């Protein structure tokens, strides 16, 4: 896993394996943002499709 933060992608999802949880940034070069709704209207409708469940915070 890459342990360098991407300063352009702030993220607080510590449960994701791509999150540098000590600094609240993503470590990927880019992420895929998606929606689970047919017609999204609020931010809760939008998801990071690059999420991968981590085993533990490192
Ligand atoms: S992949 Fe998505 S959820 Fe995971 S750290 Fe990056 S931006 Fe956050």
PDB file of N, CA and C and ligand atoms in Angstrom:
ATOM      1  N   UNK A   1       0.833  -1.203   0.000  1.00  0.00           N
ATOM      2  CA  UNK A   1       0.000   0.000   0.000  1.00  0.00           C
ATOM      3  C   UNK A   1       0.864   1.247   0.000  1.00  0.00           C
ATOM      4  N   UNK A   2       0.441   2.253  -0.755  1.00  0.00           N
ATOM      5  CA  UNK A   2       1.126   3.536  -0.792  1.00  0.00           C
ATOM      6  C   UNK A   2       0.885   4.292   0.515  1.00  0.00           C
ATOM      7  N   UNK A   3       1.928   4.804   1.150  1.00  0.00           N
ATOM      8  CA  UNK A   3       1.728   5.520   2.412  1.00  0.00           C
ATOM      9  C   UNK A   3       1.970   7.022   2.262  1.00  0.00           C
ATOM     10  N   UNK A   4       1.994   7.508   1.001  1.00  0.00           N
ATOM     11  CA  UNK A   4       2.141   8.942   0.745  1.00  0.00           C
ATOM     12  C   UNK A   4       0.753   9.551   0.546  1.00  0.00           C
ATOM     13  N   UNK A   5       0.469  10.610   1.287  1.00  0.00           N
ATOM     14  CA  UNK A   5      -0.850  11.221   1.128  1.00  0.00           C
ATOM     15  C   UNK A   5      -0.941  11.978  -0.191  1.00  0.00           C
ATOM     16  N   UNK A   6      -2.147  11.997  -0.751  1.00  0.00           N
ATOM     17  CA  UNK A   6      -2.436  12.858  -1.891  1.00  0.00           C
ATOM     18  C   UNK A   6      -3.065  14.131  -1.323  1.00  0.00           C
ATOM     19  N   UNK A   7      -2.351  15.263  -1.336  1.00  0.00           N
ATOM     20  CA  UNK A   7      -2.861  16.473  -0.707  1.00  0.00           C
ATOM     21  C   UNK A   7      -4.094  17.041  -1.381  1.00  0.00           C
ATOM     22  N   UNK A   8      -4.438  16.501  -2.559  1.00  0.00           N
ATOM     23  CA  UNK A   8      -5.629  16.964  -3.279  1.00  0.00           C
ATOM     24  C   UNK A   8      -6.889  16.203  -2.894  1.00  0.00           C
ATOM     25  N   UNK A   9      -6.726  15.130  -2.114  1.00  0.00           N
ATOM     26  CA  UNK A   9      -7.910  14.326  -1.746  1.00  0.00           C
ATOM     27  C   UNK A   9      -7.974  14.202  -0.232  1.00  0.00           C
ATOM     28  N   UNK A  10      -8.652  15.138   0.402  1.00  0.00           N
ATOM     29  CA  UNK A  10      -8.877  15.080   1.842  1.00  0.00           C
ATOM     30  C   UNK A  10      -9.975  14.067   2.107  1.00  0.00           C
ATOM     31  N   UNK A  11      -9.763  13.173   3.046  1.00  0.00           N
ATOM     32  CA  UNK A  11     -10.754  12.144   3.345  1.00  0.00           C
ATOM     33  C   UNK A  11     -10.605  11.710   4.794  1.00  0.00           C
ATOM     34  N   UNK A  12     -11.726  11.594   5.487  1.00  0.00           N
ATOM     35  CA  UNK A  12     -11.702  11.213   6.898  1.00  0.00           C
ATOM     36  C   UNK A  12     -12.228   9.803   7.134  1.00  0.00           C
ATOM     37  N   UNK A  13     -12.332   9.031   6.068  1.00  0.00           N
ATOM     38  CA  UNK A  13     -12.860   7.670   6.210  1.00  0.00           C
ATOM     39  C   UNK A  13     -11.721   6.740   6.649  1.00  0.00           C
ATOM     40  N   UNK A  14     -11.508   6.690   7.949  1.00  0.00           N
ATOM     41  CA  UNK A  14     -10.406   5.900   8.500  1.00  0.00           C
ATOM     42  C   UNK A  14     -10.556   4.404   8.225  1.00  0.00           C
ATOM     43  N   UNK A  15     -11.789   3.984   7.974  1.00  0.00           N
ATOM     44  CA  UNK A  15     -12.043   2.551   7.766  1.00  0.00           C
ATOM     45  C   UNK A  15     -11.592   2.073   6.388  1.00  0.00           C
ATOM     46  N   UNK A  16     -11.168   2.997   5.532  1.00  0.00           N
ATOM     47  CA  UNK A  16     -10.722   2.633   4.181  1.00  0.00           C
ATOM     48  C   UNK A  16      -9.224   2.329   4.187  1.00  0.00           C
ATOM     49  N   UNK A  17      -8.852   1.267   3.476  1.00  0.00           N
ATOM     50  CA  UNK A  17      -7.455   0.851   3.398  1.00  0.00           C
ATOM     51  C   UNK A  17      -6.585   1.883   2.685  1.00  0.00           C
ATOM     52  N   UNK A  18      -7.178   2.742   1.874  1.00  0.00           N
ATOM     53  CA  UNK A  18      -6.423   3.766   1.147  1.00  0.00           C
ATOM     54  C   UNK A  18      -6.256   5.058   1.937  1.00  0.00           C
ATOM     55  N   UNK A  19      -6.821   5.120   3.133  1.00  0.00           N
ATOM     56  CA  UNK A  19      -6.771   6.357   3.919  1.00  0.00           C
ATOM     57  C   UNK A  19      -5.506   6.406   4.771  1.00  0.00           C
ATOM     58  N   UNK A  20      -4.820   7.558   4.705  1.00  0.00           N
ATOM     59  CA  UNK A  20      -3.692   7.784   5.613  1.00  0.00           C
ATOM     60  C   UNK A  20      -4.317   8.367   6.883  1.00  0.00           C
ATOM     61  N   UNK A  21      -4.761   7.498   7.756  1.00  0.00           N
ATOM     62  CA  UNK A  21      -5.646   7.906   8.855  1.00  0.00           C
ATOM     63  C   UNK A  21      -4.954   8.793   9.878  1.00  0.00           C
ATOM     64  N   UNK A  22      -3.642   8.849   9.864  1.00  0.00           N
ATOM     65  CA  UNK A  22      -2.965   9.774  10.775  1.00  0.00           C
ATOM     66  C   UNK A  22      -3.088  11.213  10.294  1.00  0.00           C
ATOM     67  N   UNK A  23      -3.424  11.397   8.997  1.00  0.00           N
ATOM     68  CA  UNK A  23      -3.498  12.762   8.464  1.00  0.00           C
ATOM     69  C   UNK A  23      -4.807  13.070   7.735  1.00  0.00           C
ATOM     70  N   UNK A  24      -5.703  12.079   7.630  1.00  0.00           N
ATOM     71  CA  UNK A  24      -7.001  12.279   6.983  1.00  0.00           C
ATOM     72  C   UNK A  24      -6.880  12.668   5.511  1.00  0.00           C
ATOM     73  N   UNK A  25      -6.031  11.936   4.808  1.00  0.00           N
ATOM     74  CA  UNK A  25      -5.925  12.112   3.353  1.00  0.00           C
ATOM     75  C   UNK A  25      -5.939  10.748   2.685  1.00  0.00           C
ATOM     76  N   UNK A  26      -6.385  10.747   1.431  1.00  0.00           N
ATOM     77  CA  UNK A  26      -6.325   9.540   0.615  1.00  0.00           C
ATOM     78  C   UNK A  26      -4.900   9.365   0.090  1.00  0.00           C
ATOM     79  N   UNK A  27      -4.508   8.124  -0.144  1.00  0.00           N
ATOM     80  CA  UNK A  27      -3.165   7.853  -0.664  1.00  0.00           C
ATOM     81  C   UNK A  27      -3.183   7.490  -2.155  1.00  0.00           C
ATOM     82  N   UNK A  28      -4.370   7.419  -2.748  1.00  0.00           N
ATOM     83  CA  UNK A  28      -4.454   7.099  -4.173  1.00  0.00           C
ATOM     84  C   UNK A  28      -4.147   8.335  -5.024  1.00  0.00           C
ATOM     85  N   UNK A  29      -3.717   8.097  -6.263  1.00  0.00           N
ATOM     86  CA  UNK A  29      -3.487   9.209  -7.202  1.00  0.00           C
ATOM     87  C   UNK A  29      -4.805   9.815  -7.658  1.00  0.00           C
ATOM     88  N   UNK A  30      -5.832   8.977  -7.748  1.00  0.00           N
ATOM     89  CA  UNK A  30      -7.155   9.430  -8.136  1.00  0.00           C
ATOM     90  C   UNK A  30      -8.176   8.481  -7.533  1.00  0.00           C
ATOM     91  N   UNK A  31      -9.402   8.955  -7.379  1.00  0.00           N
ATOM     92  CA  UNK A  31     -10.476   8.103  -6.862  1.00  0.00           C
ATOM     93  C   UNK A  31     -11.665   8.173  -7.810  1.00  0.00           C
ATOM     94  N   UNK A  32     -12.490   7.154  -7.696  1.00  0.00           N
ATOM     95  CA  UNK A  32     -13.706   7.075  -8.515  1.00  0.00           C
ATOM     96  C   UNK A  32     -14.886   7.422  -7.620  1.00  0.00           C
ATOM     97  N   UNK A  33     -15.581   8.499  -7.947  1.00  0.00           N
ATOM     98  CA  UNK A  33     -16.767   8.907  -7.203  1.00  0.00           C
ATOM     99  C   UNK A  33     -18.006   8.445  -7.960  1.00  0.00           C
ATOM    100  N   UNK A  34     -18.919   7.874  -7.191  1.00  0.00           N
ATOM    101  CA  UNK A  34     -20.098   7.251  -7.805  1.00  0.00           C
ATOM    102  C   UNK A  34     -21.336   7.625  -6.990  1.00  0.00           C
ATOM    103  N   UNK A  35     -22.490   7.178  -7.443  1.00  0.00           N
ATOM    104  CA  UNK A  35     -23.724   7.370  -6.678  1.00  0.00           C
ATOM    105  C   UNK A  35     -24.508   6.073  -6.668  1.00  0.00           C
ATOM    106  N   UNK A  36     -25.247   5.854  -5.570  1.00  0.00           N
ATOM    107  CA  UNK A  36     -26.119   4.676  -5.476  1.00  0.00           C
ATOM    108  C   UNK A  36     -27.567   5.075  -5.732  1.00  0.00           C
ATOM    109  N   UNK A  37     -27.790   6.317  -6.144  1.00  0.00           N
ATOM    110  CA  UNK A  37     -29.141   6.825  -6.385  1.00  0.00           C
ATOM    111  C   UNK A  37     -29.358   7.056  -7.881  1.00  0.00           C
ATOM    112  N   UNK A  38     -30.626   6.934  -8.313  1.00  0.00           N
ATOM    113  CA  UNK A  38     -30.959   7.214  -9.706  1.00  0.00           C
ATOM    114  C   UNK A  38     -30.914   8.712  -9.991  1.00  0.00           C
ATOM    115  N   UNK A  39     -31.251   9.505  -8.979  1.00  0.00           N
ATOM    116  CA  UNK A  39     -31.285  10.953  -9.137  1.00  0.00           C
ATOM    117  C   UNK A  39     -30.737  11.609  -7.865  1.00  0.00           C
ATOM    118  N   UNK A  40     -29.413  11.655  -7.686  1.00  0.00           N
ATOM    119  CA  UNK A  40     -28.841  12.184  -6.438  1.00  0.00           C
ATOM    120  C   UNK A  40     -29.189  13.649  -6.206  1.00  0.00           C
ATOM    121  N   UNK A  41     -29.560  13.974  -4.970  1.00  0.00           N
ATOM    122  CA  UNK A  41     -29.979  15.335  -4.625  1.00  0.00           C
ATOM    123  C   UNK A  41     -29.205  15.923  -3.454  1.00  0.00           C
ATOM    124  N   UNK A  42     -28.575  15.076  -2.637  1.00  0.00           N
ATOM    125  CA  UNK A  42     -27.804  15.552  -1.494  1.00  0.00           C
ATOM    126  C   UNK A  42     -26.494  14.777  -1.417  1.00  0.00           C
ATOM    127  N   UNK A  43     -25.553  15.273  -0.658  1.00  0.00           N
ATOM    128  CA  UNK A  43     -24.218  14.659  -0.640  1.00  0.00           C
ATOM    129  C   UNK A  43     -24.240  13.219  -0.126  1.00  0.00           C
ATOM    130  N   UNK A  44     -25.256  12.885   0.677  1.00  0.00           N
ATOM    131  CA  UNK A  44     -25.357  11.520   1.191  1.00  0.00           C
ATOM    132  C   UNK A  44     -25.628  10.501   0.081  1.00  0.00           C
ATOM    133  N   UNK A  45     -26.013  10.986  -1.077  1.00  0.00           N
ATOM    134  CA  UNK A  45     -26.280  10.099  -2.214  1.00  0.00           C
ATOM    135  C   UNK A  45     -25.000   9.689  -2.945  1.00  0.00           C
ATOM    136  N   UNK A  46     -23.892  10.316  -2.600  1.00  0.00           N
ATOM    137  CA  UNK A  46     -22.656  10.157  -3.361  1.00  0.00           C
ATOM    138  C   UNK A  46     -21.648   9.332  -2.564  1.00  0.00           C
ATOM    139  N   UNK A  47     -20.942   8.457  -3.261  1.00  0.00           N
ATOM    140  CA  UNK A  47     -20.021   7.528  -2.608  1.00  0.00           C
ATOM    141  C   UNK A  47     -18.649   7.562  -3.274  1.00  0.00           C
ATOM    142  N   UNK A  48     -17.651   7.175  -2.496  1.00  0.00           N
ATOM    143  CA  UNK A  48     -16.339   6.905  -3.074  1.00  0.00           C
ATOM    144  C   UNK A  48     -16.308   5.430  -3.456  1.00  0.00           C
ATOM    145  N   UNK A  49     -16.275   5.167  -4.748  1.00  0.00           N
ATOM    146  CA  UNK A  49     -16.291   3.788  -5.229  1.00  0.00           C
ATOM    147  C   UNK A  49     -14.911   3.132  -5.138  1.00  0.00           C
ATOM    148  N   UNK A  50     -13.912   3.892  -4.735  1.00  0.00           N
ATOM    149  CA  UNK A  50     -12.567   3.330  -4.559  1.00  0.00           C
ATOM    150  C   UNK A  50     -12.359   2.785  -3.152  1.00  0.00           C
ATOM    151  N   UNK A  51     -13.364   2.921  -2.297  1.00  0.00           N
ATOM    152  CA  UNK A  51     -13.275   2.450  -0.908  1.00  0.00           C
ATOM    153  C   UNK A  51     -12.952   0.963  -0.850  1.00  0.00           C
ATOM    154  N   UNK A  52     -12.028   0.619   0.030  1.00  0.00           N
ATOM    155  CA  UNK A  52     -11.711  -0.778   0.335  1.00  0.00           C
ATOM    156  C   UNK A  52     -11.619  -0.890   1.852  1.00  0.00           C
ATOM    157  N   UNK A  53     -12.345  -1.821   2.427  1.00  0.00           N
ATOM    158  CA  UNK A  53     -12.345  -1.986   3.886  1.00  0.00           C
ATOM    159  C   UNK A  53     -10.946  -2.329   4.386  1.00  0.00           C
ATOM    160  N   UNK A  54     -10.474  -1.581   5.368  1.00  0.00           N
ATOM    161  CA  UNK A  54      -9.149  -1.877   5.947  1.00  0.00           C
ATOM    162  C   UNK A  54      -9.306  -2.872   7.092  1.00  0.00           C
ATOM    163  N   UNK A  55      -8.212  -3.521   7.398  1.00  0.00           N
ATOM    164  CA  UNK A  55      -8.224  -4.478   8.508  1.00  0.00           C
ATOM    165  C   UNK A  55      -8.030  -3.767   9.825  1.00  0.00           C
ATOM    166  N   UNK A  56      -7.166  -2.754   9.833  1.00  0.00           N
ATOM    167  CA  UNK A  56      -6.917  -1.992  11.051  1.00  0.00           C
ATOM    168  C   UNK A  56      -6.270  -0.666  10.687  1.00  0.00           C
ATOM    169  N   UNK A  57      -6.365   0.333  11.554  1.00  0.00           N
ATOM    170  CA  UNK A  57      -5.733   1.635  11.309  1.00  0.00           C
ATOM    171  C   UNK A  57      -4.243   1.493  11.505  1.00  0.00           C
ATOM    172  N   UNK A  58      -3.446   1.959  10.507  1.00  0.00           N
ATOM    173  CA  UNK A  58      -1.988   1.804  10.561  1.00  0.00           C
ATOM    174  C   UNK A  58      -1.308   3.142  10.770  1.00  0.00           C
TER     175      UNK A  58
HETATM  176  S1  LIG B   1     -10.386   5.560  -1.583  1.00  0.00           S
HETATM  177 FE1  LIG B   1     -12.072   6.988  -1.135  1.00  0.00          FE
HETATM  178  S2  LIG B   1     -12.773   6.433   0.931  1.00  0.00           S
HETATM  179 FE2  LIG B   1     -10.749   5.528   0.626  1.00  0.00          FE
HETATM  180  S3  LIG B   1      -9.317   7.026   1.466  1.00  0.00           S
HETATM  181 FE3  LIG B   1      -9.493   7.429  -0.724  1.00  0.00          FE
HETATM  182  S4  LIG B   1     -11.090   8.990  -0.911  1.00  0.00           S
HETATM  183 FE4  LIG B   1     -11.263   8.082   1.139  1.00  0.00          FE
END
